Coordinates of C-alpha atoms in Angstrom, one line a residue:
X1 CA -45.5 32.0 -24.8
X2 CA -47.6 35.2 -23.9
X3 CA -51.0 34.9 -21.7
X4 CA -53.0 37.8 -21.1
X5 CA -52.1 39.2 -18.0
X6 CA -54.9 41.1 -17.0
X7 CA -57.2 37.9 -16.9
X8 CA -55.5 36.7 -13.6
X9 CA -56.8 37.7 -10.6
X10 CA -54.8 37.2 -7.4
X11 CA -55.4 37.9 -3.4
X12 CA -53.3 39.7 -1.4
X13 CA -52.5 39.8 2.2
X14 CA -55.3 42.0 3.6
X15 CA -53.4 44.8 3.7
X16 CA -49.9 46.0 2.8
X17 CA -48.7 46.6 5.9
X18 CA -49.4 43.1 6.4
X19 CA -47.5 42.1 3.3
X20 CA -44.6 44.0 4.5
X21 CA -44.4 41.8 7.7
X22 CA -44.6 38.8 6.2
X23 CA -42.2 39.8 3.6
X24 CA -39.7 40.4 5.9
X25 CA -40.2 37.8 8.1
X26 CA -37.3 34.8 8.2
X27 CA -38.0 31.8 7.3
X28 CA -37.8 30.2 10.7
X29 CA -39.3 26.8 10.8
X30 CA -41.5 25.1 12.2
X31 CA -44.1 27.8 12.3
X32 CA -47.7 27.4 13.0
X33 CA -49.9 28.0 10.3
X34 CA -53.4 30.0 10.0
X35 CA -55.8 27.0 10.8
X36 CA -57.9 25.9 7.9
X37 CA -60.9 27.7 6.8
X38 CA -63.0 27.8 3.7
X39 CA -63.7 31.8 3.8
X40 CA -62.3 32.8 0.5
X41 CA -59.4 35.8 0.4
X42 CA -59.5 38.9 -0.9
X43 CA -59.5 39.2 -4.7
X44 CA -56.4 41.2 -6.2
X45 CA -55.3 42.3 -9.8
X46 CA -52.2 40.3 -10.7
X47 CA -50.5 43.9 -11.6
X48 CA -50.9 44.7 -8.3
X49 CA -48.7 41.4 -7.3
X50 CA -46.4 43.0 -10.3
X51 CA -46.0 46.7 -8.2
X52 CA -44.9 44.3 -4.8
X53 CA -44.5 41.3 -4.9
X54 CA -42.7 40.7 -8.2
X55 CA -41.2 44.0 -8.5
X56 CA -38.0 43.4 -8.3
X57 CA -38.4 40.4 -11.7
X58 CA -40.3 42.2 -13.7
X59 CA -38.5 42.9 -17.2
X60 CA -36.0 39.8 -16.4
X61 CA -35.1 36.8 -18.7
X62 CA -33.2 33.6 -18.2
X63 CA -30.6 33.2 -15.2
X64 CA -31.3 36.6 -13.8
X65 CA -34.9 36.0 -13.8
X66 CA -34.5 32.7 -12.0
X67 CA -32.1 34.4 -9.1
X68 CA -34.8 37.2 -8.7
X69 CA -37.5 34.8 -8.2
X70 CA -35.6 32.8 -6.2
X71 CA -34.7 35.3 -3.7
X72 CA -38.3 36.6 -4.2
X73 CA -39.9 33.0 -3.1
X74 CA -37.1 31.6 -0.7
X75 CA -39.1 34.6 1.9
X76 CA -41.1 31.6 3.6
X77 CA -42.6 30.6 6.7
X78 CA -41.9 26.3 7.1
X79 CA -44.0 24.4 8.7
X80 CA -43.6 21.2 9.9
X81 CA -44.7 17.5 8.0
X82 CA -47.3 16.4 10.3
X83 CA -48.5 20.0 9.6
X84 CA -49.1 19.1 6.0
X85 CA -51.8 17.3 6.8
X86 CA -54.1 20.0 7.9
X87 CA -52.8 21.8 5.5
X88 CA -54.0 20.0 2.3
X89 CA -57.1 19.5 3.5
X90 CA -57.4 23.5 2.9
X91 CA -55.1 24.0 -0.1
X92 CA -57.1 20.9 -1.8
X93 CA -60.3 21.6 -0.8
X94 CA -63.3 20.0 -3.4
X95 CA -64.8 23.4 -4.3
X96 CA -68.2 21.6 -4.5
X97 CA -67.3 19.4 -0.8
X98 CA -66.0 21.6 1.5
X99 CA -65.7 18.1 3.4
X100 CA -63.6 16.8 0.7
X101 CA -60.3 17.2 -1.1
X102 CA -59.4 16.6 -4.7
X103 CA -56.6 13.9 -5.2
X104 CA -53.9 14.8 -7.8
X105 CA -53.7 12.2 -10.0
X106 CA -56.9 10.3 -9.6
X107 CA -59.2 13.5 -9.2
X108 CA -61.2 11.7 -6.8
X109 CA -63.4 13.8 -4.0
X110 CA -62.3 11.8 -0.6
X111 CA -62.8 12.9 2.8
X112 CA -60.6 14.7 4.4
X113 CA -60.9 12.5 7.5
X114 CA -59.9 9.3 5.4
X115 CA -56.5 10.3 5.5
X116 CA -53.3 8.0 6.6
X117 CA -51.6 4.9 5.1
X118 CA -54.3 2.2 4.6
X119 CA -55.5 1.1 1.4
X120 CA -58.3 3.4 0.0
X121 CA -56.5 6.5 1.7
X122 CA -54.9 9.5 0.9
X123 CA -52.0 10.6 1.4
X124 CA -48.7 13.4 1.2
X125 CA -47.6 12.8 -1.9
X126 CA -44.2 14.8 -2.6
X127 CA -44.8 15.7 -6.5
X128 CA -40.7 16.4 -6.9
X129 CA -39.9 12.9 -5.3
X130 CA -37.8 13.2 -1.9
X131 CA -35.6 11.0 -2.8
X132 CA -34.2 13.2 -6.0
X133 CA -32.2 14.7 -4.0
X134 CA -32.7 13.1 -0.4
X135 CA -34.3 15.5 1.4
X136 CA -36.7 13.2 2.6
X137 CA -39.4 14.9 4.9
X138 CA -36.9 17.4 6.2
X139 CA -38.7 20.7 7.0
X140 CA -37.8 22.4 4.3
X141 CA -38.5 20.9 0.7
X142 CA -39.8 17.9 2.1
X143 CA -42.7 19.5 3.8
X144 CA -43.6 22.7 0.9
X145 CA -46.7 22.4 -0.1
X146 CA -45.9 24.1 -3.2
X147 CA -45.1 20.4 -4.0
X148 CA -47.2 18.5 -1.4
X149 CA -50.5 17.2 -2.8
X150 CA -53.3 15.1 -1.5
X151 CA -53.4 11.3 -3.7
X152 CA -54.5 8.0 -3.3
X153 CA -52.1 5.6 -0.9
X154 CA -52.0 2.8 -3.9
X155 CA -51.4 5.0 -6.7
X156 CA -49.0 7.1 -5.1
X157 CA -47.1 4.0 -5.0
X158 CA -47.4 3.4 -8.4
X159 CA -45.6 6.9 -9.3
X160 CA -43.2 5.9 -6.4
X161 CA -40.1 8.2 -7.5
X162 CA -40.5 8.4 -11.1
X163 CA -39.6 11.0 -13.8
X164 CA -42.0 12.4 -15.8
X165 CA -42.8 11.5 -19.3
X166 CA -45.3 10.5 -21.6
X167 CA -46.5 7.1 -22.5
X168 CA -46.6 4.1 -20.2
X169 CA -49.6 1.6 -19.8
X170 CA -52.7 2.7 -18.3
X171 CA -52.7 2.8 -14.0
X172 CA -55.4 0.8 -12.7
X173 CA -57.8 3.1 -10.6
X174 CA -56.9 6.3 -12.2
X175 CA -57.9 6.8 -15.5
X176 CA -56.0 9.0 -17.6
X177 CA -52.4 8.2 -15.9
X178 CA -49.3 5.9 -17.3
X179 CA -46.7 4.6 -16.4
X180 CA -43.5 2.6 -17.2
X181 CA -40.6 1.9 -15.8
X182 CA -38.9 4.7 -15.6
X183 CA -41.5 7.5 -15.9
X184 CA -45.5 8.5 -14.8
X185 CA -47.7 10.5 -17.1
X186 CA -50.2 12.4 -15.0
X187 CA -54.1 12.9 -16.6
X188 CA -54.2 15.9 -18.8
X189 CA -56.1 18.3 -16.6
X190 CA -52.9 17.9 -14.0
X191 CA -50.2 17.8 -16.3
X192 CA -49.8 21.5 -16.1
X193 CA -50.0 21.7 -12.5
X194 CA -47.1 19.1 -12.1
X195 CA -44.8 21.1 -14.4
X196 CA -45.6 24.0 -12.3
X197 CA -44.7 22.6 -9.4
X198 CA -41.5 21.1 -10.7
X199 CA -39.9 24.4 -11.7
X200 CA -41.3 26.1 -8.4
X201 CA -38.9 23.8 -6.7
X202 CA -36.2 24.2 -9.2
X203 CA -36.4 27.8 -8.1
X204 CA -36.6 27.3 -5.1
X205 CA -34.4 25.2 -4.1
X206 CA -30.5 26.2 -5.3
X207 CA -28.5 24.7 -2.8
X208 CA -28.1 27.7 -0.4
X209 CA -30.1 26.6 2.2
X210 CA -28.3 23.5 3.4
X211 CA -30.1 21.2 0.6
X212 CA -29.4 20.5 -2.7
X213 CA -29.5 22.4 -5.8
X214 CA -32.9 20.8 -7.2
X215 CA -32.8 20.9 -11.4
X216 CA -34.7 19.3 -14.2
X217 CA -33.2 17.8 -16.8
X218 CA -34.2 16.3 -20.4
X219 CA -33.6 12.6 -18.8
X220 CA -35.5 10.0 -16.7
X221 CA -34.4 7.7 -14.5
X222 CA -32.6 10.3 -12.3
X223 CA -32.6 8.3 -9.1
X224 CA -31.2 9.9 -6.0
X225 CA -30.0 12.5 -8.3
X226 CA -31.1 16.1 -7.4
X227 CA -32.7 16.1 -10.9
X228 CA -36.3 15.2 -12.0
X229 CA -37.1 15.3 -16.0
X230 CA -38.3 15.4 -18.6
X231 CA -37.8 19.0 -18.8
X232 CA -39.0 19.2 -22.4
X233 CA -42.5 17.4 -21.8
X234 CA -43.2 19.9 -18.4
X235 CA -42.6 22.5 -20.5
X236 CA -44.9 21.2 -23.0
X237 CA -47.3 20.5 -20.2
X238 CA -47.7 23.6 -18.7
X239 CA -48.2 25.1 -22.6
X240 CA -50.9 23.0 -23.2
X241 CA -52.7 22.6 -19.2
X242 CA -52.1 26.5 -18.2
X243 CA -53.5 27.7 -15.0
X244 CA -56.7 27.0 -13.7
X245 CA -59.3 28.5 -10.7
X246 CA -58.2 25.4 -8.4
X247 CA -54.7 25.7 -8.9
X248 CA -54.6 29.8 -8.7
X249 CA -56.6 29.1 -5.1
X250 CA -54.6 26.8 -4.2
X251 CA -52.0 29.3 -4.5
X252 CA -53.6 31.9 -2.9
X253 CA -54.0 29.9 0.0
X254 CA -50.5 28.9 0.7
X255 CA -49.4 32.8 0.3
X256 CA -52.0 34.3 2.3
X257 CA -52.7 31.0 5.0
X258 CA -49.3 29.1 5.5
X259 CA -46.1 30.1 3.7
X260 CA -46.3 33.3 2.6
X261 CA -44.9 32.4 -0.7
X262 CA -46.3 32.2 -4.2
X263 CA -45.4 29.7 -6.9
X264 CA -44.4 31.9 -9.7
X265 CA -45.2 30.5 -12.7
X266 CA -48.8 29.7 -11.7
X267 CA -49.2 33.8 -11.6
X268 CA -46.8 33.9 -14.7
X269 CA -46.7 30.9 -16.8
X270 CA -45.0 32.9 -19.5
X271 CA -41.9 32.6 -17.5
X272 CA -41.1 29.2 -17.9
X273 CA -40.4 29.8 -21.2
X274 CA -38.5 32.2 -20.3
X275 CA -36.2 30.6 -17.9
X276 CA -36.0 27.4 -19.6

């Protein structure tokens, strides 16, 4: 699928210099991350991204795409799970509550204070479930908030470790989610934003760093498996939900505030496609 480049705006580091340390920098963990703030980061052309950033991927299809990005994006800094916390409350920050963050599935404005495990809470919910693949909360995947997103305590349970698919019966307290069995179907204005953030990890994550090799596949019910499908509806997802301004902050943020690394196909969505 094409999308017109041009549109895409993305921030940078402030300057390249500082881009080149953070480039280079290993991906020692735990680090400490910027402490939240809600000034916004510079604005930068996506091209610009292209010249540094993504040079070395441009002009790639398929496997050799997927290695590039994945050496591009494995450049991190980790930070540790009880770090998450403050860290969602500035990646998921309500744009209209700076008090607030949006929860995933629900889409429900809540406090950033009324976080922790009680009903009526939010909290860390790990979009590629831990268990698919048993990294738990390991610093590492189980703590990159590429994946990490703020959610209600009850529904969170609900999705538990499920595949994604469509269909299901309606979940009670978040309108425009299913579920069944085997599978969750997030509300349409997510849907692309959960693909994305499947694949990220997929890329990610190829078993060189001492976990395992994270794939989708075209199946549910993957279990412990280091798998998490269906690929074909993601793919179908992130078509139809592409990129919008809170997920492309939400980016932003994570690059420029706490990892240093970008989720690719939120600056490129064109590239799923051509991967997968």
């Amino acid at each position: 699928m094409s999308r017109r480049h041009l549109s895409y705006r993305r921030p940078l580091l402030a300057t390249f210099a500082a881009f080149a340390v953070l480039a280079g920098t290993a991906a020692a963990a735990p680090a400490t991350p910027t402490a939240p703030r809600t000034t916004p980061v510079a604005a930068t052309p996506l091209a610009t991204l292209d010249d540094t950033y993504y040079q070395d991927a441009l002009g790639k299809t398929g496997t050799q795409l997927k290695s590039a990005l994945h050496s591009i994006i494995s450049v991190q800094t980790k930070i540790s799970y009880s770090q998450v916390w403050d860290a969602l409350k500035d990646t998921d920050q309500d744009p209209a509550n700076s008090s607030n963050v949006i929860l995933l599935y629900t889409g429900r404005s809540e406090p950033k204070s009324d976080n922790g495990g009680a009903v009526g809470q939010w909290n860390r919910e790990h979009v590629w479930a831990k268990s698919h693949g048993d990294f738990g909360t390991s610093t590492g995947p189980g703590t990159d908030i590429h994946h990490l997103r703020p959610e209600d305590v009850t529904v969170n349970s609900v999705r538990g470790n499920k595949d994604f698919d469509n269909g299901g019966t309606a979940v009670s307290g978040a309108a425009g989610n299913y579920t069944d069995s085997d599978s969750f179907e997030p509300r349409d204005a997510v849907k692309g934003d959960v693909a994305r953030m499947i694949l990220y990890m997929a890329v990610r994550y190829e078993g060189d760093d001492a976990f395992a090799d994270l794939e989708p596949n075209d199946r549910v019910n993957n279990g412990s498996a280091p798998n998490i499908g269906r690929l074909s509806v993601l793919k179908q997802w992130s078509q139809e939900d592409p990129p919008d301004s809170f997920e492309e902050r939400r980016n932003d943020v994570i690059f420029d505030r706490y990892q240093h690394n970008r989720n690719p196909f939120v600056d490129h969505p064109e590239w799923v496609e051509a991967i997968w």
